[in-house]
Amino acid sequence: MVEEEVEVDVEIKSTAEKFHMFVRKSQHVSKATRYIQGCDLLEGEWGKVGSILLWKLTFDGEPRVSKDRIEGIDVENNVIQWRVLEGPLKKEYKSFLKTMKVSPKQGGTGSVVKWNMKYERIDEKVVHPERLLKFFVEVITEVDQYLLS
């Protein structure tokens, strides 16, 4: 199988810097959305490349966990990358990389969150992760609403 990708742009009202900084502090994300119940630091330091996090979340109404490594952080361009190491996604995908880039909206207030997922399916029977993309749109929207309140 070959590496594939899907992505979505989500317009938010928060500034790019504020949104990026909040998400980078992964331990706080559960306060902002009903989909994330918590995030534990297993190795490294919060918000640092190479750190390993255990996300506790609800996807399609079911509790799940995802063990991710922070692959990259670009503070200047508001980019974070996470590689999935363990969890349900690893049963269907050989590799899975999530990238979030937050940019100021051109010609207006607010920002645009670009959520990208690069993945390699185990075989043709595995569906593309569109439902997961929709999940992240909802998480981004709820986090934005929290930051504005």
PDB file of C-alpha atoms in Angstrom, residues 8 12-13 32 43 62 64-65 68 74 78 86 96 106 108 112 115 126 136-137 142 148:
ATOM      1  CA  VAL A   8      -9.624  19.707   6.151  1.00  0.00           C
ATOM      2  CA  ILE A  12     -12.007  29.501  13.948  1.00  0.00           C
ATOM      3  CA  LYS A  13     -12.405  32.818  15.766  1.00  0.00           C
ATOM      4  CA  ALA A  32     -12.234  22.282  26.254  1.00  0.00           C
ATOM      5  CA  GLU A  43       7.792  10.170  28.412  1.00  0.00           C
ATOM      6  CA  GLU A  62     -16.813   4.518  22.392  1.00  0.00           C
ATOM      7  CA  ARG A  64     -10.517   4.817  23.058  1.00  0.00           C
ATOM      8  CA  VAL A  65      -6.878   5.530  23.721  1.00  0.00           C
ATOM      9  CA  ASP A  68       1.259   9.314  20.212  1.00  0.00           C
ATOM     10  CA  ASP A  74       7.181  24.752  14.720  1.00  0.00           C
ATOM     11  CA  ASN A  78       1.969  27.220  14.656  1.00  0.00           C
ATOM     12  CA  GLU A  86      -0.342   2.409  19.611  1.00  0.00           C
ATOM     13  CA  PHE A  96      -0.511   7.412  10.876  1.00  0.00           C
ATOM     14  CA  GLN A 106      -6.353  36.237   5.248  1.00  0.00           C
ATOM     15  CA  GLY A 108     -10.280  38.959   8.286  1.00  0.00           C
ATOM     16  CA  VAL A 112      -7.733  28.667   9.864  1.00  0.00           C
ATOM     17  CA  TRP A 115      -5.796  19.332   9.982  1.00  0.00           C
ATOM     18  CA  VAL A 126      -9.568  -0.509   5.463  1.00  0.00           C
ATOM     19  CA  PHE A 136     -11.209  16.426  14.619  1.00  0.00           C
ATOM     20  CA  VAL A 137     -13.373  19.172  13.063  1.00  0.00           C
ATOM     21  CA  GLU A 142     -15.234  22.941  20.660  1.00  0.00           C
ATOM     22  CA  LEU A 148     -13.507  32.361  23.322  1.00  0.00           C
TER      23      LEU A 148
END
